[in-house]
Short mmCIF file of C-alpha atoms and ligand atoms in Angstrom, two decimals:
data_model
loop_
_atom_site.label_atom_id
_atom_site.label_comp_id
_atom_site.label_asym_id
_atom_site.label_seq_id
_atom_site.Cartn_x
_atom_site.Cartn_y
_atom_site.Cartn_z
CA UNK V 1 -24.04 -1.90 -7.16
CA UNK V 2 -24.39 -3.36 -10.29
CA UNK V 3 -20.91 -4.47 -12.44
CA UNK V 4 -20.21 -1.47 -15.10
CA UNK V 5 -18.24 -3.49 -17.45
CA UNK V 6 -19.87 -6.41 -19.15
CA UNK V 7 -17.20 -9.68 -19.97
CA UNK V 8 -19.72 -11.82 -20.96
CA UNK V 9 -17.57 -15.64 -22.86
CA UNK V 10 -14.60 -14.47 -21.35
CA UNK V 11 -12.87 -16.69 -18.88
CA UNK V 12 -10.99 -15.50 -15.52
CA UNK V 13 -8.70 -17.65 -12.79
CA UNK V 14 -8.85 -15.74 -9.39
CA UNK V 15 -5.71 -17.05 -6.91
CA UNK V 16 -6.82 -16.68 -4.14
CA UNK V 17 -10.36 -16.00 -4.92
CA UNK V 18 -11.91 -17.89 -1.88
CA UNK V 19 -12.07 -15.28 0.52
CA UNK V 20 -12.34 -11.00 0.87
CA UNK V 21 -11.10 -8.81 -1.78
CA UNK V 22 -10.56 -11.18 -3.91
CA UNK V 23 -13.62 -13.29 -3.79
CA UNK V 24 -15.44 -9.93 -3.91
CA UNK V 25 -13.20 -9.68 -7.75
CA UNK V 26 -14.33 -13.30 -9.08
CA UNK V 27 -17.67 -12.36 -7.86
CA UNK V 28 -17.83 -9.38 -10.13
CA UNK V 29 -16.40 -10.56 -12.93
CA UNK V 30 -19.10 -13.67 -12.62
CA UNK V 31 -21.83 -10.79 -12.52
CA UNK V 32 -20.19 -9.37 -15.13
CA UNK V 33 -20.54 -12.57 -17.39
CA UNK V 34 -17.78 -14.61 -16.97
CA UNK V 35 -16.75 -17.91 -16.06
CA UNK V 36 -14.79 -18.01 -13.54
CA UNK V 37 -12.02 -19.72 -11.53
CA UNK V 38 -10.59 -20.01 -7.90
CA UNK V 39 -7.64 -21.29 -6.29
CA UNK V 40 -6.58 -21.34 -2.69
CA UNK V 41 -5.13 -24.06 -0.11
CA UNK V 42 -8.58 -24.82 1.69
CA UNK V 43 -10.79 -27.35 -0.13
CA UNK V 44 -13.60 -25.51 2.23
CA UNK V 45 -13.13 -22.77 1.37
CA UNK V 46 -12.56 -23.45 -2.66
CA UNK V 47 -15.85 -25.58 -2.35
CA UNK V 48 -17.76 -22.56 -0.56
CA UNK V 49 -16.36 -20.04 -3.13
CA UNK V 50 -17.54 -22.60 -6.02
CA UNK V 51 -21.28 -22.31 -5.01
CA UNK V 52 -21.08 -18.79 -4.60
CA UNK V 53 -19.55 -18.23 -7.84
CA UNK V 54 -22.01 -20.52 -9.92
CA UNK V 55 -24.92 -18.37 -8.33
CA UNK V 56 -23.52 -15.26 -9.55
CA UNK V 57 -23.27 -16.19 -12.81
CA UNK V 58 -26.45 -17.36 -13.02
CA UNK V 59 -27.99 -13.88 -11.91
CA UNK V 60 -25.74 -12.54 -14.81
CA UNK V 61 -28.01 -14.70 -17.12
CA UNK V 62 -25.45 -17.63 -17.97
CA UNK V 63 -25.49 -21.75 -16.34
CA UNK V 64 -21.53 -22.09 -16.77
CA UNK V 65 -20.31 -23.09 -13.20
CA UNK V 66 -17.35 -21.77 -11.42
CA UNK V 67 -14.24 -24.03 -10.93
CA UNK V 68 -12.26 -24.77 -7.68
CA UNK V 69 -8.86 -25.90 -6.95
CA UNK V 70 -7.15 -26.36 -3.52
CA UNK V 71 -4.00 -25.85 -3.96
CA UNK V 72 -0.85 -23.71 -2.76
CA UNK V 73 0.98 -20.99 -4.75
CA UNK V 74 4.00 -22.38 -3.60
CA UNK V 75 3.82 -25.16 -5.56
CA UNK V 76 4.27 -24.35 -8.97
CA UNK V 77 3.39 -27.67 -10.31
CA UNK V 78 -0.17 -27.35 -8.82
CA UNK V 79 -0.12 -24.32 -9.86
CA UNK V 80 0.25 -24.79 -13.83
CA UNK V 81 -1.69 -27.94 -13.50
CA UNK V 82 -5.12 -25.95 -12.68
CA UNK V 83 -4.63 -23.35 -15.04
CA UNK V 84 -4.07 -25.91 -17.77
CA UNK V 85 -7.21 -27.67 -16.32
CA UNK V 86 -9.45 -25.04 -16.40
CA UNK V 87 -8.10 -23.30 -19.98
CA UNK V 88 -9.26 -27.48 -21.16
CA UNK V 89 -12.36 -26.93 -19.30
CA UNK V 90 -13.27 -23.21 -20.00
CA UNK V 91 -11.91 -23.41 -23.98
CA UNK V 92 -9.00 -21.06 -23.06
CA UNK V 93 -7.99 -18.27 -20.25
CA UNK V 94 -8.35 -14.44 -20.94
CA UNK V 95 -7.43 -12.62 -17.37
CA UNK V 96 -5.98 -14.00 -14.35
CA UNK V 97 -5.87 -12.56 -11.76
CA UNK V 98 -2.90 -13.03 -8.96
CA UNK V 99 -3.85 -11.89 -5.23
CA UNK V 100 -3.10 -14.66 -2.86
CA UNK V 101 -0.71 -13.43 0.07
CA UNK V 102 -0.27 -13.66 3.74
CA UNK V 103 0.46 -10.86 6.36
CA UNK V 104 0.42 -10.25 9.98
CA UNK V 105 2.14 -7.75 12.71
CA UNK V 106 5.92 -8.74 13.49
CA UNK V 107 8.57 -6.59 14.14
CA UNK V 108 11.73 -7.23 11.40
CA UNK V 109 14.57 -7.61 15.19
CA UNK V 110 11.86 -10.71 16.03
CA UNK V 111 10.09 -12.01 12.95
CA UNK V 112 12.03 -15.46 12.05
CA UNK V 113 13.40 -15.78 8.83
CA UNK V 114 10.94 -18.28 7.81
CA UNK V 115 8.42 -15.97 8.75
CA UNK V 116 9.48 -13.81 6.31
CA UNK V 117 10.26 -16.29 3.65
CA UNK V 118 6.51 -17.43 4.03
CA UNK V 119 5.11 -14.25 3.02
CA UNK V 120 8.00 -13.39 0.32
CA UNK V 121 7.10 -17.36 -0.65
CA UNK V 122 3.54 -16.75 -0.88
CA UNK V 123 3.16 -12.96 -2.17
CA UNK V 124 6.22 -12.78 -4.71
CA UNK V 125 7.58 -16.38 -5.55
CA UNK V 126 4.00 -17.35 -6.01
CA UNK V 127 2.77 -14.70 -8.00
CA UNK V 128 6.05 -15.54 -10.33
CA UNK V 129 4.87 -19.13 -9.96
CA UNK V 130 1.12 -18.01 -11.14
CA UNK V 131 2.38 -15.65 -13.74
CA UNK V 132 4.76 -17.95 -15.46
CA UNK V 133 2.39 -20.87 -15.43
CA UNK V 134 -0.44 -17.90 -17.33
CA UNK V 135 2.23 -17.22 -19.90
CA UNK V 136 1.09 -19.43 -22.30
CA UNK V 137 -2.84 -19.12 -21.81
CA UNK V 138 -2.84 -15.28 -22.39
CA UNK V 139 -0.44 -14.74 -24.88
CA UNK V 140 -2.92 -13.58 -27.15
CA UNK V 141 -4.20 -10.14 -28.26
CA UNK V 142 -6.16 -9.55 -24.96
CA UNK V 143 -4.31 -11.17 -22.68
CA UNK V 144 -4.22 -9.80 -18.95
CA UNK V 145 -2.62 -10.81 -16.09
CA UNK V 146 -3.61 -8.47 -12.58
CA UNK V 147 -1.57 -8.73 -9.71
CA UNK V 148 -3.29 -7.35 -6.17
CA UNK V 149 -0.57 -5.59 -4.63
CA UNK V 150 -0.52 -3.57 -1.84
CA UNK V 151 0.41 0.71 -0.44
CA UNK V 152 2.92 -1.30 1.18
CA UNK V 153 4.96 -1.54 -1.67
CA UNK V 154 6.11 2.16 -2.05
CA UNK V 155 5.52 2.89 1.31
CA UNK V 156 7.00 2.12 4.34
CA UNK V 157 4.92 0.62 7.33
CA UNK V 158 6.79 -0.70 10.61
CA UNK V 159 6.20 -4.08 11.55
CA UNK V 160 5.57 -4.78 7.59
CA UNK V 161 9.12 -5.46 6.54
CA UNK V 162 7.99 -8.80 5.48
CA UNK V 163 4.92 -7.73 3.19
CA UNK V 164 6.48 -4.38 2.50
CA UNK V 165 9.36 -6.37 0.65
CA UNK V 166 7.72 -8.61 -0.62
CA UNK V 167 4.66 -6.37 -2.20
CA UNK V 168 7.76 -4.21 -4.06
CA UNK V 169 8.63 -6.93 -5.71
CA UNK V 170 5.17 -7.75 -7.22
CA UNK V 171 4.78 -4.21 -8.70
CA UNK V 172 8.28 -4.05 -10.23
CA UNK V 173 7.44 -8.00 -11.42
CA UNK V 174 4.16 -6.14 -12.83
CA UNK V 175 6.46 -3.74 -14.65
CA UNK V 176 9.31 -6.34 -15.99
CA UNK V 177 6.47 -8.51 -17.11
CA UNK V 178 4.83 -5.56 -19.49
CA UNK V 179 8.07 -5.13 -20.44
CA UNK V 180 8.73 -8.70 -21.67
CA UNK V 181 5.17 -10.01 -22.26
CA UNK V 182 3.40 -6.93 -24.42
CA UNK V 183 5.11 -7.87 -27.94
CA UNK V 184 2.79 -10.75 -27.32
CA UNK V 185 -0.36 -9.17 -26.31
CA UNK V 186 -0.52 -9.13 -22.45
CA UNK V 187 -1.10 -6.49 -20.18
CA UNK V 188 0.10 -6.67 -16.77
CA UNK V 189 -0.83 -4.40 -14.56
CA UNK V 190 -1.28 -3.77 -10.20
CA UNK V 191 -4.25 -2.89 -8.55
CA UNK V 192 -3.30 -1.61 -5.21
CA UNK V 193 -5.95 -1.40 -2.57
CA UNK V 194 -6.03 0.97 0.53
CA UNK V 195 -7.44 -0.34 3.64
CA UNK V 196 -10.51 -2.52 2.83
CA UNK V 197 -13.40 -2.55 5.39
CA UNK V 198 -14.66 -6.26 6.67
CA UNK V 199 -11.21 -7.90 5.22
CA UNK V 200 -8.86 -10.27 6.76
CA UNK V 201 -5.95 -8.25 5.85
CA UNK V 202 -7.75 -4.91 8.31
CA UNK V 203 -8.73 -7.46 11.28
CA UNK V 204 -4.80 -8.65 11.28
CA UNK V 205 -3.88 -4.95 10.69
CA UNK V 206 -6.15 -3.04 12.83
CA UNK V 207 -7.76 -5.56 15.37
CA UNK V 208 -9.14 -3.25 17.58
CA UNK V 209 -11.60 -0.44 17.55
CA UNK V 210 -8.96 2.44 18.33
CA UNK V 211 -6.51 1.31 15.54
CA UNK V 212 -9.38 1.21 12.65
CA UNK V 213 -10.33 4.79 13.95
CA UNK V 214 -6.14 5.78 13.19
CA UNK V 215 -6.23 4.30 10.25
CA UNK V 216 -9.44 5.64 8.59
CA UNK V 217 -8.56 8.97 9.83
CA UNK V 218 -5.17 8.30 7.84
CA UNK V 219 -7.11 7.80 4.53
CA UNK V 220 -7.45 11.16 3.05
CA UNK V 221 -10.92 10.33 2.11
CA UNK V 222 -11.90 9.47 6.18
CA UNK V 223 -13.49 6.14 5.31
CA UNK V 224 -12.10 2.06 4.38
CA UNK V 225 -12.72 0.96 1.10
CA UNK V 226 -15.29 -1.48 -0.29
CA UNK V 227 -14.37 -4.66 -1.21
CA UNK V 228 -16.41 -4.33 -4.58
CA UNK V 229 -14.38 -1.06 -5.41
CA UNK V 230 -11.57 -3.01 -5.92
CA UNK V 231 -13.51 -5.76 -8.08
CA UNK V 232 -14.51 -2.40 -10.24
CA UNK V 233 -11.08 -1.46 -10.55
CA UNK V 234 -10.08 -5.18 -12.19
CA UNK V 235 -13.22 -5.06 -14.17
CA UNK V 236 -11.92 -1.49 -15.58
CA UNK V 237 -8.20 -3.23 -16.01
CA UNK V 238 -9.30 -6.43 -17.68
CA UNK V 239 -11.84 -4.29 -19.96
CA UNK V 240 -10.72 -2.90 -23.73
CA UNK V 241 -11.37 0.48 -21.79
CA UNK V 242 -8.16 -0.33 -20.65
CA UNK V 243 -6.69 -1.94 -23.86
CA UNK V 244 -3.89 0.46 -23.81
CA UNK V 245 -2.69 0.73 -20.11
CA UNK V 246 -0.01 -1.87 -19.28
CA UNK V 247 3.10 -2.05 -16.48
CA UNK V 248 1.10 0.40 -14.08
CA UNK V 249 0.37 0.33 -10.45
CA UNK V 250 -3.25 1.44 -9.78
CA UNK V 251 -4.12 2.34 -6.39
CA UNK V 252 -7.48 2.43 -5.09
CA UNK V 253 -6.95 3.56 -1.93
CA UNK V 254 -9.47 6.99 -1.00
CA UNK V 255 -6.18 8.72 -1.11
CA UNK V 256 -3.47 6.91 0.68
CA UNK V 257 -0.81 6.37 -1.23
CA UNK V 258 -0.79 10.09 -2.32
CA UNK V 259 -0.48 11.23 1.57
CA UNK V 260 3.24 8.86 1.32
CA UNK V 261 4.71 8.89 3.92
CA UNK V 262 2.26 10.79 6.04
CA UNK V 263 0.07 7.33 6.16
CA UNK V 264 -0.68 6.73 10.05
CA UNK V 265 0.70 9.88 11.03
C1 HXC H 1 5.45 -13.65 13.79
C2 HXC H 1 4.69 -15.43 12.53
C3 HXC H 1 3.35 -15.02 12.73
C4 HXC H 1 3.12 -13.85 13.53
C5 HXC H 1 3.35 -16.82 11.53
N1 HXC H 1 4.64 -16.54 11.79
N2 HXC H 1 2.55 -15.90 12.10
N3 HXC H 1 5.72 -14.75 13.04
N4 HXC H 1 4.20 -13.20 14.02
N5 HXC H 1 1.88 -13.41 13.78
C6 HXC H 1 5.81 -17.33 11.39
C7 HXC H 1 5.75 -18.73 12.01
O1 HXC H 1 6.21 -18.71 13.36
C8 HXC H 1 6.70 -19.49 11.08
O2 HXC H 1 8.06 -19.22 11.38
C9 HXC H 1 6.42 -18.85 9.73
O3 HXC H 1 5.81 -17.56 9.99
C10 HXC H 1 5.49 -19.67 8.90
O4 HXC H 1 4.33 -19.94 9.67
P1 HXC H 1 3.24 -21.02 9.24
O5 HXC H 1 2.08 -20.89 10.14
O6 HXC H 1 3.89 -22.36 9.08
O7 HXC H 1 2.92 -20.49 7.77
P2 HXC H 1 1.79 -20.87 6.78
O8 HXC H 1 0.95 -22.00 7.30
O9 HXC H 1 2.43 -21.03 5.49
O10 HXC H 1 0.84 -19.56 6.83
C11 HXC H 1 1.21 -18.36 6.21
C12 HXC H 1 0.88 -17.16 7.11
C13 HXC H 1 -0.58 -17.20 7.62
C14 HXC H 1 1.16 -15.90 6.27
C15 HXC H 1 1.82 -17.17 8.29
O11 HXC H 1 -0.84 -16.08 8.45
C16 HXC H 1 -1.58 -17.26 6.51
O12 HXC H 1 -1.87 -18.34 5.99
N6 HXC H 1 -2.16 -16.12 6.08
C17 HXC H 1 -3.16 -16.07 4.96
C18 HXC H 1 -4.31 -15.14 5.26
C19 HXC H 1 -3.84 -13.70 5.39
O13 HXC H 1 -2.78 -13.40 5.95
N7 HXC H 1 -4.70 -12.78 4.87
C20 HXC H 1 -4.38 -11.36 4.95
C21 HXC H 1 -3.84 -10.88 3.64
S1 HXC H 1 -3.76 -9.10 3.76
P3 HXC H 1 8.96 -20.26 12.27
O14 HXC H 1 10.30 -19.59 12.34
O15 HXC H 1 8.28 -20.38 13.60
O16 HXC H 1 8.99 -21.57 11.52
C22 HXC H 1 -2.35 -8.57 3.06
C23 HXC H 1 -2.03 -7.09 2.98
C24 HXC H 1 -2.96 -6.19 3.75
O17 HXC H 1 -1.62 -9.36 2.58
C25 HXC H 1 -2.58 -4.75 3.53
C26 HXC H 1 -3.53 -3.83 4.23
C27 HXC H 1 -3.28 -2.35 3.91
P1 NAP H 2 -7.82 -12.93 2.61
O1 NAP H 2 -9.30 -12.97 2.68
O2 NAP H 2 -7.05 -13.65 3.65
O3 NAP H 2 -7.38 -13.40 1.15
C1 NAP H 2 -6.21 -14.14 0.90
C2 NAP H 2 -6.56 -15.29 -0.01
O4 NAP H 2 -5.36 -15.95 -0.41
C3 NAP H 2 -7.44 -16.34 0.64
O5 NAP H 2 -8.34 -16.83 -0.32
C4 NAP H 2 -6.46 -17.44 1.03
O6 NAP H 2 -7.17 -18.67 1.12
C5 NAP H 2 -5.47 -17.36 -0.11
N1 NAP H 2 -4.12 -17.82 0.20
C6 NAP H 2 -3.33 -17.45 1.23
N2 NAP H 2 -2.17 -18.11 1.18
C7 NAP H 2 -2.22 -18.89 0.08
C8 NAP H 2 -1.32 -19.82 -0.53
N3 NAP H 2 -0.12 -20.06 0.01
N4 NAP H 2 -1.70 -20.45 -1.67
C9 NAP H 2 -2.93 -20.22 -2.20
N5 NAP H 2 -3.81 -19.37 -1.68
C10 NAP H 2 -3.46 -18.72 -0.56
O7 NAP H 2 -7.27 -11.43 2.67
P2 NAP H 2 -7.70 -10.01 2.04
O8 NAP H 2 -7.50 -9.04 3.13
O9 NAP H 2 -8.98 -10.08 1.33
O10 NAP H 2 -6.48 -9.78 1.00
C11 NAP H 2 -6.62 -10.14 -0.37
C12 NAP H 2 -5.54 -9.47 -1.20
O11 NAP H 2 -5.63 -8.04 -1.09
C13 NAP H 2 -4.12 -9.83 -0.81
O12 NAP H 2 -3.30 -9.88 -1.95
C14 NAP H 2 -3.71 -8.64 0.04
O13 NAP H 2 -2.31 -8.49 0.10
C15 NAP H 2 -4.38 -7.51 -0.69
N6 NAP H 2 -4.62 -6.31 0.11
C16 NAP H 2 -5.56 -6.33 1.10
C17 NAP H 2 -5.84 -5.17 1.79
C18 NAP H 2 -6.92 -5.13 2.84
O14 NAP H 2 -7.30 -4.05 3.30
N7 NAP H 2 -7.47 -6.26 3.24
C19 NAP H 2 -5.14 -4.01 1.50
C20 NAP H 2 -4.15 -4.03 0.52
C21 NAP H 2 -3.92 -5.19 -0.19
P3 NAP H 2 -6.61 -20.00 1.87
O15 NAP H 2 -6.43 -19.64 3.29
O16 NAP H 2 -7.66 -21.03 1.60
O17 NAP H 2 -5.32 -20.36 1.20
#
């Protein structure tokens, strides 16, 4: 499917963009015309992503090459350092978008503490981490800053408490964040997806053929999403079709988060 919103010259940071959904978003947004960046903790996988990335925007008709930086959202420092990098590199920053996170199946009477402090470290602190370091690139008519949250934030899933925490705190940062940052021109906005077919987040969550069958059959619209119909949905955020929506949760989800608490049942 081809990209329906055109950003040809602008300039987007993906964290996290090395791998499934949200290499699927830098991806589009590189069809779509613009440069783009990527950050995660595996030079591999950073280096991979790069390649990728430069390809696709050639197809879209341009020779600027992706950037890569290995680093962890957990370290701040790192953090601001590549965005500063790549705004010196790129001639400024117009949408970043904030999706790394970690997740896997532990009950809340076994899961350590520092096994939930590692995802609340890597979903929430680091998205703080990436949006405070983004401040000062997008503050600027245009400005957008997308976080990729998660159903799990309004709804409750057992053997989530780690993620579901954690995710509700992303979406109300979304929220504070419009509150604070659009006097200066950013938008800040979620995009939540449903369960994404061929992810890493669905072979943690369902890892076996009879719990993908339960959860598709949970999805009001019987079927996982695509990877690129989340991309679509950040290419409709980051557009000026959505110059006035700011401090929103969009879920793109075939339907889940409107069956609530009736998800899995
Ligand atoms: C219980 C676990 C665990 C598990 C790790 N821990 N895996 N506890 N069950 N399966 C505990 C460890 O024992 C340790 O606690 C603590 O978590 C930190 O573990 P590390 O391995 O040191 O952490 P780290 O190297 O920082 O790795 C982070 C990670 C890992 C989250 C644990 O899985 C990871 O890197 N994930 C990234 C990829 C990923 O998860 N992608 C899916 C995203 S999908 P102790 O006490 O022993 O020190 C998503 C939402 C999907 O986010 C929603 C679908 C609808
Ligand atoms: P994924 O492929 O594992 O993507 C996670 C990305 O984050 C990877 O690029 C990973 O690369 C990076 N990352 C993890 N920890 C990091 C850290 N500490 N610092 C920097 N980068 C880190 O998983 P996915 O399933 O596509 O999920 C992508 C996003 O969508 C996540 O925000 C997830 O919560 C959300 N989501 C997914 C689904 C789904 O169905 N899959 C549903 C709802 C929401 P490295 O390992 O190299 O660090």
């Amino acid at each position: 499917m081809q990209a329906t919103f055109r950003c040809d010259g602008s300039t987007v940071f993906v964290f996290g963009g090395t791998s499934g959904i949200n290499l699927g978003i830098a991806e589009a947004f590189a069809e779509a015309g613009a440069t783009v960046a990527v950050a995660s903790r595996s030079a591999g996988k950073v280096e991979a992503a790069v390649a990728r990335l430069t390809d696709a925007g050639k197809r879209s008709g341009h020779d600027r090459p992706a950037s890569g930086y290995a680093l962890d959202v957990r370290d701040a420092a790192a953090v601001g350092t590549a965005l500063d990098a790549f705004a010196s590199a790129a001639g400024g920053i117009d949408v970043v978008v904030s999706g790394a996170a970690g997740n896997f199946l532990a009950s809340a009477a076994t899961l350590s503490p520092n096994g939930f402090k590692a995802v609340v470290d890597i979903d929430l602190l680091g998205s703080f981490h990436v949006a405070r370091a983004a401040y000062a690139h997008l503050r600027k008519p245009g400005g957008c800053l997308i976080h990729i949250s998660a159903p799990q934030a309004s709804i409750a899933m057992p053997m989530q408490a780690h993620v579901c925490a954690a995710k509700a705190g992303v979406d109300m940062l979304t929220r504070t964040l419009a509150l604070e940052w659009g006097p200066v021109g950013i938008r800040v906005n979620s995009v939540s997806p449903g369960p994404i077919d061929d992810t890493e987040g669905m072979r943690r969550l369902a890892p076996d053929e009879a719990s993908r069958d339960r959860c598709v059959r949970s999805v009001p619209m019987r079927r996982m999403g695509d990877v690129r119909d989340i991309a679509n949905a950040c290419l409709f955020v980051a557009s000026d079709a959505a110059s006035y929506v700011s401090g929103t949760v969009i879920p793109v989800d075939g339907g889940w988060a409107a069956a609530g608490a009736n998800v899995g049942s």
